[in-house]
Coordinates of C-alpha atoms in Angstrom, one line a residue:
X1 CA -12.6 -40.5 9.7
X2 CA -13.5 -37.0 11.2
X3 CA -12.9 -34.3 13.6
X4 CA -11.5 -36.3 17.1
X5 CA -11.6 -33.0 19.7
X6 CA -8.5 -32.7 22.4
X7 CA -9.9 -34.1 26.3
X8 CA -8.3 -31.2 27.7
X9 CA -10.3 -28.3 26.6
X10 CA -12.1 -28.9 23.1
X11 CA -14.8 -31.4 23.8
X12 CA -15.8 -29.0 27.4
X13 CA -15.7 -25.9 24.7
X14 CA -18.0 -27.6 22.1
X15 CA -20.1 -29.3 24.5
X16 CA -20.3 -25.2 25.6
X17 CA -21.0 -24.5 22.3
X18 CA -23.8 -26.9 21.6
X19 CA -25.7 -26.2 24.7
X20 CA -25.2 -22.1 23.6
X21 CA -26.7 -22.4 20.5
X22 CA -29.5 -24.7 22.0
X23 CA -30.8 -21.7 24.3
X24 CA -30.5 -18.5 22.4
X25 CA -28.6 -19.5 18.5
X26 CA -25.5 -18.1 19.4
X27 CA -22.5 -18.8 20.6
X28 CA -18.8 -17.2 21.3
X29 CA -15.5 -18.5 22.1
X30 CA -12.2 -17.6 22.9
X31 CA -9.4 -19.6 22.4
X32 CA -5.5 -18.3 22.0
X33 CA -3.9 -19.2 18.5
X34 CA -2.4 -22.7 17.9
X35 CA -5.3 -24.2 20.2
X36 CA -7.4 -25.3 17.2
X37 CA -10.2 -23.0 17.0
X38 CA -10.8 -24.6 13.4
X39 CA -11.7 -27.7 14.6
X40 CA -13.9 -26.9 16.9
X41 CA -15.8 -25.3 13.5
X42 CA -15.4 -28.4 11.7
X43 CA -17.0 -30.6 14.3
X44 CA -20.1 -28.2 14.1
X45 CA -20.2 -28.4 10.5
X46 CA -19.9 -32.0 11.0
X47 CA -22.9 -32.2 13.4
X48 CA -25.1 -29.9 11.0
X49 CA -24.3 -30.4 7.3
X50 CA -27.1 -33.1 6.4
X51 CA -29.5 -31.1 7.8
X52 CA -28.7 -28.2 6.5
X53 CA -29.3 -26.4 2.8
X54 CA -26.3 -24.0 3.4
X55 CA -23.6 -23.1 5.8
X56 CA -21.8 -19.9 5.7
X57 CA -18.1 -19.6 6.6
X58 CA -16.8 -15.7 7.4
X59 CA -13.1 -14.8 7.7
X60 CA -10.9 -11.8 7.3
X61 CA -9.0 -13.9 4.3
X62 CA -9.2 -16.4 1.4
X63 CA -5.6 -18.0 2.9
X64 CA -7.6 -18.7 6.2
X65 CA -10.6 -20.3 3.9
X66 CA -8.5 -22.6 1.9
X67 CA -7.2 -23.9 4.7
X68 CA -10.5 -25.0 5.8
X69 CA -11.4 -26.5 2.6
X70 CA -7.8 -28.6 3.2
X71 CA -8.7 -29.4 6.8
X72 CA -12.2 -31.1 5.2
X73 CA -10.3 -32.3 2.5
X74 CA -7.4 -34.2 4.9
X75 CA -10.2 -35.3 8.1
X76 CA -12.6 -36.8 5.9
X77 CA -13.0 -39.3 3.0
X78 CA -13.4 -38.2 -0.3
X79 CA -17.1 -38.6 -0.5
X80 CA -17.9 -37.5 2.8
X81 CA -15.5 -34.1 1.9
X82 CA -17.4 -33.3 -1.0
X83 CA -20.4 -34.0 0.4
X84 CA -19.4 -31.6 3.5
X85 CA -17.9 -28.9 1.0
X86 CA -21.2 -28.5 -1.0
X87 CA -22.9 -27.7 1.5
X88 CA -20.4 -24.7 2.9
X89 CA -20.2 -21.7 1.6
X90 CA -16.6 -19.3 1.8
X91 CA -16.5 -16.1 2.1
X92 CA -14.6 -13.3 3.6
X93 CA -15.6 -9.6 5.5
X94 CA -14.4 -7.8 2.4
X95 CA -16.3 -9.9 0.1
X96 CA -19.8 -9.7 2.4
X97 CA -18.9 -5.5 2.3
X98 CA -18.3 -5.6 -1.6
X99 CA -22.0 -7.1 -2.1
X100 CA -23.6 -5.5 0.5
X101 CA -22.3 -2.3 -1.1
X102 CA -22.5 -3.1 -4.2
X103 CA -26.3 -4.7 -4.4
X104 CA -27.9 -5.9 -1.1
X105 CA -30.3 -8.3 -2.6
X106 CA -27.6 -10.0 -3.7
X107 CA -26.8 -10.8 -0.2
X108 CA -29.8 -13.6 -0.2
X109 CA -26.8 -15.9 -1.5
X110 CA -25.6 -15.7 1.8
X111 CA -28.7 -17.0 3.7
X112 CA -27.5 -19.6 5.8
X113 CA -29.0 -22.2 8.5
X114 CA -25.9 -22.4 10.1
X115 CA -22.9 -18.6 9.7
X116 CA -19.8 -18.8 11.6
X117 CA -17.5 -15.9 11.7
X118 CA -14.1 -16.5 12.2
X119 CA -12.0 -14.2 13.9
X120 CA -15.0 -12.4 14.7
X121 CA -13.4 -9.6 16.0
X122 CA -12.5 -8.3 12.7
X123 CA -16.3 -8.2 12.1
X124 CA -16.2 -4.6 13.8
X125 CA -14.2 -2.8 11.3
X126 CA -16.2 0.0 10.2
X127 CA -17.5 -0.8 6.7
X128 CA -16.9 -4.6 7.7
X129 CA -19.6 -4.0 10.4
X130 CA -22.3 -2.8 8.6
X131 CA -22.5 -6.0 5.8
X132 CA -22.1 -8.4 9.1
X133 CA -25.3 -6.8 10.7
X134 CA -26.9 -6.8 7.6
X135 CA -26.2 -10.5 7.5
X136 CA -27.3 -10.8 10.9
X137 CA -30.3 -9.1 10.6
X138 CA -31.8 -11.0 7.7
X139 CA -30.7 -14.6 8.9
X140 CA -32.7 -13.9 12.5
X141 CA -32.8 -18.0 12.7
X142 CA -29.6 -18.8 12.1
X143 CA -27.0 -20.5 14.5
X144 CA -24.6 -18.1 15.2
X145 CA -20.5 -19.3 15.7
X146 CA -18.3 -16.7 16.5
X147 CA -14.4 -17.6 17.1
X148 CA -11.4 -15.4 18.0
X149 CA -8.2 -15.6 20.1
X150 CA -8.8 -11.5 20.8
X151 CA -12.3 -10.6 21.4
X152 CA -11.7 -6.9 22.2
X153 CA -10.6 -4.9 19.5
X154 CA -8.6 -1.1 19.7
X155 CA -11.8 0.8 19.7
X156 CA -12.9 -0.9 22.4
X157 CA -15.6 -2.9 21.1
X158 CA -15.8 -7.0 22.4
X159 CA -17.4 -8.4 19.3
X160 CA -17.9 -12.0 21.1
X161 CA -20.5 -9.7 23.6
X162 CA -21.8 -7.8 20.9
X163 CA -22.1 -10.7 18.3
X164 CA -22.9 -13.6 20.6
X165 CA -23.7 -12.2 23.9
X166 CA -21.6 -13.7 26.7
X167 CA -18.7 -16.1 25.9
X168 CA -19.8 -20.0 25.8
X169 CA -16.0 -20.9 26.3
X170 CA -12.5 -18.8 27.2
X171 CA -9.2 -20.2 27.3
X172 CA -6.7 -17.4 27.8
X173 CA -3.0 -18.1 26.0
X174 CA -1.2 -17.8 29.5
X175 CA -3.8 -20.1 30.8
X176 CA -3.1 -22.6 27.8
X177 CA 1.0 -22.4 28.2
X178 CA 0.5 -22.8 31.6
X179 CA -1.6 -26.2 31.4
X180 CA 1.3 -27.1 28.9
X181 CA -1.3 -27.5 26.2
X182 CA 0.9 -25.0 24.0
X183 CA 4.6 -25.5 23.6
X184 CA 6.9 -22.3 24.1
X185 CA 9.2 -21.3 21.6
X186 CA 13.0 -20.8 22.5
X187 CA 13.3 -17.3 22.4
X188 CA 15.9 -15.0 21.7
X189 CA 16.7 -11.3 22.1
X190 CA 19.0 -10.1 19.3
X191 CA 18.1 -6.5 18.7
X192 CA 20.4 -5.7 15.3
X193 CA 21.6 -2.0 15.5
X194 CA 21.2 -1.1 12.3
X195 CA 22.8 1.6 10.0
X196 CA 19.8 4.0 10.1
X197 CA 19.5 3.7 13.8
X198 CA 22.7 4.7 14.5
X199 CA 22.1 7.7 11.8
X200 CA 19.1 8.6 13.7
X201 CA 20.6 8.9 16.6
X202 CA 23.6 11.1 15.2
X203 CA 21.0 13.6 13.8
X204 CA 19.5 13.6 17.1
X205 CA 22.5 14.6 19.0
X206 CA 23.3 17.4 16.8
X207 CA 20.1 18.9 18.2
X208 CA 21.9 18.6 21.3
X209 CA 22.3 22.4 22.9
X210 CA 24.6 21.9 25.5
X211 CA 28.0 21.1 24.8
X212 CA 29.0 19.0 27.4
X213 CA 26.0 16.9 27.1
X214 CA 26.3 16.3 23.7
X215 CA 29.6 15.4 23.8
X216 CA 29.2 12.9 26.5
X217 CA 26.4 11.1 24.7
X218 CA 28.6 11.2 21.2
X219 CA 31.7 9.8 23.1
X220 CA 29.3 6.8 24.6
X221 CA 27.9 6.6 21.0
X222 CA 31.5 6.3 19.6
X223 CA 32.0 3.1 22.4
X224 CA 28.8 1.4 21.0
X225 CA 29.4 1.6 17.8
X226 CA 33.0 0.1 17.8
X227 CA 31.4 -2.5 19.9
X228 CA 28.6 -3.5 16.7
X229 CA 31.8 -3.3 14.7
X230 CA 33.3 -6.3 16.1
X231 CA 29.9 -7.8 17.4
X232 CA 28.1 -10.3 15.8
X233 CA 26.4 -9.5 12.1
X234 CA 23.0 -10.2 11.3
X235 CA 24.7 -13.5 9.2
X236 CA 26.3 -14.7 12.1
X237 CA 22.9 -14.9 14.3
X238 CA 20.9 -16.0 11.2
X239 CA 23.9 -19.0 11.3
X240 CA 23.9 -19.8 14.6
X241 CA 20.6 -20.3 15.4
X242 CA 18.8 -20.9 11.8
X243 CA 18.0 -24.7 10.6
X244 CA 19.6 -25.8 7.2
X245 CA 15.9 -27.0 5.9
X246 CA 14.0 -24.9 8.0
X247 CA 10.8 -22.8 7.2
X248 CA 10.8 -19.1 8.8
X249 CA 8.1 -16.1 8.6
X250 CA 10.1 -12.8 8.7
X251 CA 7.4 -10.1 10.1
X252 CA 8.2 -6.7 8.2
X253 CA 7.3 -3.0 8.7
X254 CA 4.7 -1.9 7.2
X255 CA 6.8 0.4 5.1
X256 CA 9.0 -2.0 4.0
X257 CA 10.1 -2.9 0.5
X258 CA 9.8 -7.0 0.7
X259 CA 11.1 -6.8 -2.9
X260 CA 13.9 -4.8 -1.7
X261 CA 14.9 -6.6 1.1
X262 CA 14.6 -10.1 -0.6
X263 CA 17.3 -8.9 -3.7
X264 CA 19.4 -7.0 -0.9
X265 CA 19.5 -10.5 1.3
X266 CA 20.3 -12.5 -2.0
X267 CA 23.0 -9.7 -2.8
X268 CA 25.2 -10.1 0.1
X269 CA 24.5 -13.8 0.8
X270 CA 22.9 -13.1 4.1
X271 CA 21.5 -16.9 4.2
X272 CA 24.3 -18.5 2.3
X273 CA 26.1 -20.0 5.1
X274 CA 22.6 -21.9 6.1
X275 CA 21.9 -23.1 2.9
X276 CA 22.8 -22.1 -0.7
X277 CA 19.3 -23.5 -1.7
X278 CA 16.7 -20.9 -0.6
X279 CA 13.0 -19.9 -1.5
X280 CA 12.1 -16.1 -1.1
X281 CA 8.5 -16.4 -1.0
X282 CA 5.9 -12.7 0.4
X283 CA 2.5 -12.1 1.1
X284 CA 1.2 -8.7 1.5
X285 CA -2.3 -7.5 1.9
X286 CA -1.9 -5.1 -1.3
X287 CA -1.6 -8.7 -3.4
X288 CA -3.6 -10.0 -5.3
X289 CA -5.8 -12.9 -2.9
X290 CA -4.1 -15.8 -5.3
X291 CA -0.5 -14.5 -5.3
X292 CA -1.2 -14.4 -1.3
X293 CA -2.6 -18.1 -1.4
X294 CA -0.2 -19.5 -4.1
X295 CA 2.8 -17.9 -1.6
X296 CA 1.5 -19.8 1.2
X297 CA 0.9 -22.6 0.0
X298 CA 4.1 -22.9 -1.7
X299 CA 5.6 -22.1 1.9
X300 CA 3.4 -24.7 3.1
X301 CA 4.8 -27.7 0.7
X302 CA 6.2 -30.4 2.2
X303 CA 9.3 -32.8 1.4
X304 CA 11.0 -29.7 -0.1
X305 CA 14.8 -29.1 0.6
X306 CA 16.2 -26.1 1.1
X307 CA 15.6 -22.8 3.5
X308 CA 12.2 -21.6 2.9
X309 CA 11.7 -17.8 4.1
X310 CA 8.0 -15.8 4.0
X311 CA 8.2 -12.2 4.3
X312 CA 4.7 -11.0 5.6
X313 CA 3.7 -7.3 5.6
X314 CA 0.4 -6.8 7.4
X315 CA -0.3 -10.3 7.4
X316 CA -0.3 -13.9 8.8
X317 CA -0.9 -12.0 11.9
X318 CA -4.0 -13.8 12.6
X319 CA -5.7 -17.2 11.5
X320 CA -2.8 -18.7 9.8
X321 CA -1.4 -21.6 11.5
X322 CA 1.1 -24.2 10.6
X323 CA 2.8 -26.9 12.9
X324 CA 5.7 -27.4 10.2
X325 CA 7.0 -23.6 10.6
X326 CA 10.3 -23.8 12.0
X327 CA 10.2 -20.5 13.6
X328 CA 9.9 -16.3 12.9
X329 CA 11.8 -13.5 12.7
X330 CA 10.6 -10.7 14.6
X331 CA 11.7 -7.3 12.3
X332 CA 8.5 -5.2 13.0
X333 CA 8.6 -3.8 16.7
X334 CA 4.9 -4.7 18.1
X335 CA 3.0 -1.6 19.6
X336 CA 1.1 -3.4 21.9
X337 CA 1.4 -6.9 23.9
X338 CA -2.0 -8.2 22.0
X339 CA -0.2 -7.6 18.8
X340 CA 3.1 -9.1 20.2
X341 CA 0.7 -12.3 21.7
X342 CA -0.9 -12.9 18.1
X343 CA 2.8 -12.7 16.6
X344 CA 3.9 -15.2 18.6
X345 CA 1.0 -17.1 18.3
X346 CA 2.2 -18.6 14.8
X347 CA 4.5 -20.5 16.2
X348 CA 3.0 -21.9 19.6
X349 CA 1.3 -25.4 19.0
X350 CA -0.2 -28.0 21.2
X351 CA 1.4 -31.2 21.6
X352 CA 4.3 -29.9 19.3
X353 CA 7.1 -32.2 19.2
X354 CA 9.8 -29.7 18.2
X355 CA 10.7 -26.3 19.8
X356 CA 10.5 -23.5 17.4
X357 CA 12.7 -20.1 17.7
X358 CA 11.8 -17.3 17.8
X359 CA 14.3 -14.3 16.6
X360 CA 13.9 -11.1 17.8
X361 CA 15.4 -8.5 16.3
X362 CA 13.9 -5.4 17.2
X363 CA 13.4 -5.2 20.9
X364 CA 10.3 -6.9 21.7
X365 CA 11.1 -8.9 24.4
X366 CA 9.7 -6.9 26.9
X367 CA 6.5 -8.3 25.9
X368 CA 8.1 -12.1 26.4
X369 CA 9.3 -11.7 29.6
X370 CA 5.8 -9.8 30.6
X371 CA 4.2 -13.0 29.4
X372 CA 6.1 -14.9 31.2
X373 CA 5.4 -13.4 34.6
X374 CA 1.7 -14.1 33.4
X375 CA 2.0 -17.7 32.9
X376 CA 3.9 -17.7 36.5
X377 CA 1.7 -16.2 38.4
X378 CA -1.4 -18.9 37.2
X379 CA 0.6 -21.9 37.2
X380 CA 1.4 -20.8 41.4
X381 CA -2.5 -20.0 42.3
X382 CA -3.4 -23.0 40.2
X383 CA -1.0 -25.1 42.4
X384 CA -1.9 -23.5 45.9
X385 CA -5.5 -24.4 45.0
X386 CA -4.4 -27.9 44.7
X387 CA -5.2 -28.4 40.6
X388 CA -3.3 -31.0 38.9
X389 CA -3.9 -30.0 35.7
X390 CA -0.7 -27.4 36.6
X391 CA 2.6 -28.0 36.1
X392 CA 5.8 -25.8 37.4
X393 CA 8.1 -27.4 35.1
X394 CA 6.4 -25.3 32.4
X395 CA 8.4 -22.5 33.5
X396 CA 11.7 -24.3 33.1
X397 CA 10.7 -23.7 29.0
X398 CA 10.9 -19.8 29.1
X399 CA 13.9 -20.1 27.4
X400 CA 15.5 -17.0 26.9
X401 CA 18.7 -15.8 25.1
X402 CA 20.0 -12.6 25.1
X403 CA 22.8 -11.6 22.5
X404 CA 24.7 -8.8 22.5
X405 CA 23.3 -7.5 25.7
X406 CA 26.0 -5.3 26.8
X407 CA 26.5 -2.6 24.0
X408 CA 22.3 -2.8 23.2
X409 CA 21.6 -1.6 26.8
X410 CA 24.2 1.4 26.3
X411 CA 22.7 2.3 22.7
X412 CA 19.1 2.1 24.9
X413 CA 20.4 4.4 27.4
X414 CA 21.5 7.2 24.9
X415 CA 18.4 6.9 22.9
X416 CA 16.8 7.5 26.3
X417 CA 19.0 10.4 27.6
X418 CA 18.3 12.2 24.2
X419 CA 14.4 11.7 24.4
X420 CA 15.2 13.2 27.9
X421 CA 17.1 16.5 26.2
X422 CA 14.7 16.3 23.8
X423 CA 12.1 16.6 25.5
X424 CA 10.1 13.6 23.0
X425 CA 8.5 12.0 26.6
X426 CA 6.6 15.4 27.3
X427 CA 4.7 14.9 23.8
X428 CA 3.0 11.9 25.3
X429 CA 2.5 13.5 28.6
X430 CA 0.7 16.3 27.1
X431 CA -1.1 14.4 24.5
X432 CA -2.7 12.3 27.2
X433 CA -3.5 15.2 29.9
X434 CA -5.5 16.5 26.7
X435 CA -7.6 13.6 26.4
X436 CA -8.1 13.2 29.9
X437 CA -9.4 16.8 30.0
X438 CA -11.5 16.5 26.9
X439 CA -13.1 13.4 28.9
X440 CA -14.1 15.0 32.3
X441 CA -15.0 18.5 30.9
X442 CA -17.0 17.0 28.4
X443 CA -18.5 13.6 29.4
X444 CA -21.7 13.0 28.4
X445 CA -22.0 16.4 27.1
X446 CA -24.0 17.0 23.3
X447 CA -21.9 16.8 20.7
X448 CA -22.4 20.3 19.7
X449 CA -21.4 21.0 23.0
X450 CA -17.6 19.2 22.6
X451 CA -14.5 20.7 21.9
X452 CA -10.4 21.0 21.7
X453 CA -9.0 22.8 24.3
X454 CA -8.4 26.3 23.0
X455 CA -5.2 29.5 23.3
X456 CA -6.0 32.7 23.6
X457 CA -8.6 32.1 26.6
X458 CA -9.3 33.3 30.0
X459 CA -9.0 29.8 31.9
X460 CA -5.6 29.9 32.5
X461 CA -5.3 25.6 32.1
X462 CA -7.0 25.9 29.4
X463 CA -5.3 28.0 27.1
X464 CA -1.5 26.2 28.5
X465 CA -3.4 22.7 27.3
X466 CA -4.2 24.9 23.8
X467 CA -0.8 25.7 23.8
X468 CA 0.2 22.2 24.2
X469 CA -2.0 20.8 21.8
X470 CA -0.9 23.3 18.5
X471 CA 2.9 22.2 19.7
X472 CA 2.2 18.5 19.2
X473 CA 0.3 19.1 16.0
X474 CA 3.3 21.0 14.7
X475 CA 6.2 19.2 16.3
X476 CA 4.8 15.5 15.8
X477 CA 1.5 15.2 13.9
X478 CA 2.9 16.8 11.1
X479 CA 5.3 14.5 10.7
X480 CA 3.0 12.0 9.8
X481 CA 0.2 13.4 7.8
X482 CA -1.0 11.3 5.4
X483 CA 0.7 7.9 7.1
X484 CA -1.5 5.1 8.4
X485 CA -0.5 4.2 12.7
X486 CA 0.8 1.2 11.2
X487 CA 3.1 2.5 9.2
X488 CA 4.7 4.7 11.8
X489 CA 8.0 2.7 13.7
X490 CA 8.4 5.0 16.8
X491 CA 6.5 3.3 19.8
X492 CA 6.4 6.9 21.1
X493 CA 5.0 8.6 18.0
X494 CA 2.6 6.2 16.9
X495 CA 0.4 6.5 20.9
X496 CA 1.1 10.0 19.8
X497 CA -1.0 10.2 16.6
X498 CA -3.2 7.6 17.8
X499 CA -4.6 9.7 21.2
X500 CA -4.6 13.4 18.8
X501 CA -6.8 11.6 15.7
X502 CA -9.0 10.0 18.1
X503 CA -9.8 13.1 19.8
X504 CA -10.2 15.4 16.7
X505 CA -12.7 12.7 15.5
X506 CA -14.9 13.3 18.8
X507 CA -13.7 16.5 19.7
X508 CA -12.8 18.5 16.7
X509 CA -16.1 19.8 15.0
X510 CA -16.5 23.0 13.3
X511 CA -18.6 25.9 14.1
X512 CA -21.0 25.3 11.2
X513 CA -21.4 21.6 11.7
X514 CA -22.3 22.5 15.5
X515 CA -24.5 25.0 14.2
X516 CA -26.1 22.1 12.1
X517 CA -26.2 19.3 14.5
X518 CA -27.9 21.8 17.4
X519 CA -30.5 22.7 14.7
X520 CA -31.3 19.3 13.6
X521 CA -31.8 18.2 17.2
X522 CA -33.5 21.5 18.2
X523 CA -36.0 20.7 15.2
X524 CA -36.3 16.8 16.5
X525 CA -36.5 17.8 20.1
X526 CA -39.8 20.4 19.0
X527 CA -41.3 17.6 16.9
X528 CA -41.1 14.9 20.1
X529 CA -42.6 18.8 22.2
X530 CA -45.1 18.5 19.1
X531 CA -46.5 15.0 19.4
X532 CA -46.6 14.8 23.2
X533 CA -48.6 17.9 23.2
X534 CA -51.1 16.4 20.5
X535 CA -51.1 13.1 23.0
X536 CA -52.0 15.1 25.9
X537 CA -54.9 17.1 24.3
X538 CA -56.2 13.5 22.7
X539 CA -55.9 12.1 26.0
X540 CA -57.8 15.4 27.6
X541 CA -60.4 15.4 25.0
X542 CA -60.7 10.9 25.6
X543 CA -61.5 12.3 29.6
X544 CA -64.2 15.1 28.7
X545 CA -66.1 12.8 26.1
X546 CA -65.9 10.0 29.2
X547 CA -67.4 12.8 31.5
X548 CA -69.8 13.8 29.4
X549 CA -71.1 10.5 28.9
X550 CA -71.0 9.7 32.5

């Protein structure tokens, strides 16, 4: 028994590996989820346990660590297993933060020959970062593993350049679909129209000035919603394309009520004509870690009848990955196509011999088809440079089915006439010619030296962009204060907040805190005039008492 590495790509990235940690102790790589990044771990740990007092194994959960203690437990024999899980230690980036907060010495438990930080990328959060480089820091010897499918995270960091230096190994997930080494999901397009949509849009129109316009768009809002009326229901597309005993992650907003959607499903019997026999199971990052782990692993259990159903609120994005799930349910609109990539990635899996489905409800198939084009474009260059390791009929898999497409692209259509009338796409406008004026006025400016654009001025563009700027604070950001990005559903909105906070964190800084912040480096910059004055007259008075003894 052991860790057996696919031919295709995981014996060239841990040969990569190997050869990386032999010249400098570190080593990165990137590989898209479903590819087995785990295993490529294991066989490490399998090369350097004997030898070893203590591995360390990082990762942004306790779900992704038990599954590595169940990999050990299933690839080796029971002897070798414990041998192999005495040796490792588990932990997770809130759990390194919590000590290294709490009592660095107590960190020393941590001292490892061997650390590998999975998803390493998460490794940058904030307060996550500081206990990492502590780690770092004090285990200068130790080989270094770093592993994620997304390197580069929203601030811009690449924690696989920071942490490791340059990549040992990258496999892209278009470059993985298109060597076929990932199966694709059949994937369709359902976006539900649901009751609070349509309310949206009705309060939106009432805003509506001119008549004629309004009632044009109510009239074509009348038409669609006769059309959901005797369209399919959400029970009818659950029906048709759900499996009697299948297993299904359902990906939720992050302001949704799971408990309230779980007793509202079992109310009106949305599931009933799958199968009567159903299992509501939930994870959510504000649960406890062993009612997250119990839930999975009670998703996980095989031989069970019945439909099995996981609601997951800002989880199971990442590192959780298992070849039995039947297929997802797409609820929570992605705001980027990373996210959307790492959503999909639960369900992609080499060598997979059945095709999972993937439902989306909520528009993201822009994302798909974008993919797609990806994934077309490498397997052509791949085949004009004569590799065989290419095949076109991949493409013959990007299934797509579109439901319901006729009334959906008229609701689309008046959402984006009103955000026309509305003026909503001139927010986003404005809120990026800010940041692009913040950036070329002030680049590489002193942070004392920073600032908002501001009303009330003499510079003409200057005081319109002020203007600009105190109408998306009260029009949009006000909206939302308090709310976390994630937590905010409109696409639109959300880059809104996003651009605005950034830029008040660089940007925004009070009058007395520049007053402080020129001071304190007024003060250092007269200490550094200080000392090189005292090394010049050292160095003069060194050249006189040479002359003199000359």
């Amino acid at each position: 028994m052991g860790i057996n590495l696919d031919s295709r790509y995981q014996e060239e990235a841990y040969q990569e590996v190997k050869k990386s940690l032999e010249e400098i102790k570190k080593a990165g790589i990137i590989l898209p989820p479903g590819t087995g990044k785990s295993y490529i771990a294991l066989k490490l740990i399998e090369d350097t346990f004997e030898y070893n007092d203590q591995i360390l194994y990082v990762s942004p959960s306790p779900t992704i660590n038990a599954r590595i203690r169940k990999l050990i437990k299933q690839n080796y024999d029971k002897q070798i297993a414990q041998k192999i899980l005495s040796k490792v230690k588990f932990t997770t980036y809130h759990g390194l933060h919590r000590r290294y907060k709490d009592n660095k010495q107590e960190m020393r438990e941590y001292n490892s020959e061997t650390i590998i930080l999975d998803e390493v990328h998460r490794s940058g959060a904030p307060e996550w970062g500081k206990a990492v480089d502590y780690l770092l820091e004090t285990n200068k010897e130790a080989e270094i593993l770093g592993m994620t499918a997304t390197p580069l995270r929203n601030d811009g960091q690449d924690m696989i350049k920071k942490i490791c230096g340059k990549p040992a190994y990258t496999l892209e997930i278009s470059e993985a679909v298109a060597r076929g080494v990932l199966k694709l999901p059949l994937y369709i397009s359902a976006r539900h129209i649901f009751r609070e949509d349509i309310e949206s849009l009705e309060e939106k129109l009432e805003l509506v000035e001119d008549e004629k316009q309004r009632k044009e768009l109510e009239e074509k809002l009348r038409r669609v919603k006769k059309q959901i009326e005797n369209a399919k229901g959400l029970k009818e597309i659950y029906e048709k394309y759900l499996e009697k005993n299948g297993k299904y992650l359902m990906f939720c907003n992050p302001g949704d009520d799971i408990e309230q959607l779980q007793e509202q499903a079992r109310k009106e019997k949305v599931f009933d004509g799958i199968n009567t026999k159903q299992t509501y199971l939930r994870v959510e990052s504000t649960k406890t870690e062993r009612e997250n782990i119990v839930a999975l692993e009670l998703f996980e259990r095989k031989g069970e009848q019945g439909l099995k159903l996981l609601y997951s609120k800002n989880m199971l994005i990442e590192g959780i990955h298992d070849e039995e799930i039947t297929g997802e349910i797409m609820q929570r609109p992605t705001k980027s196509y990373r996210l959307f990539v790492q959503t999909l990635g639960r369900v992609l899996s080499r060598d997979r011999k059945t095709t999972p489905v993937v439902l989306d409800l909520v528009g993201n198939i822009k994302y798909f088809k974008q993919f797609r084009l990806e994934v077309q474009n490498i397997i052509k260059e791949g085949i004009k440079r004569g590799e065989v390791i290419y095949d076109p009929k991949v493409l013959e898999n990007f299934k797509i089915i579109e439901e319901q497409e006729d009334f959906i692209q008229a609701f689309e259509e008046i959402e984006e006439s009103l955000k026309e009338y509305l003026g909503q796409g001139k927010y986003l406008k404005n809120a990026q010619e800010i940041e692009e004026w913040c950036k070329s006025k002030f680049e590489g400016k002193k942070v004392w030296e920073r600032r908002l654009p501001k009303r009330y001025l003499k510079d003409e563009y200057e005081n319109k962009l002020g203007q600009k700027l105190n109408d998306i604070r009260c029009k949009v950001l006000k909206k939302y204060e308090g709310q976390e990005l994630e937590e905010i559903k409109d696409e639109e909105d959300r880059k809104i907040v996003e651009i605005i906070r950034n830029l008040d964190k660089e940007y925004k800084i009070s009058l007395e805190d520049k007053k402080k912040i020129k001071k304190q480096a007024e003060m250092e910059n007269e200490a550094a005039k200080a000392l090189c004055s005292e090394y010049e007259t050292e160095l003069k008075t060194k050249e006189e008492i040479k002359g003199e003894n000359k």
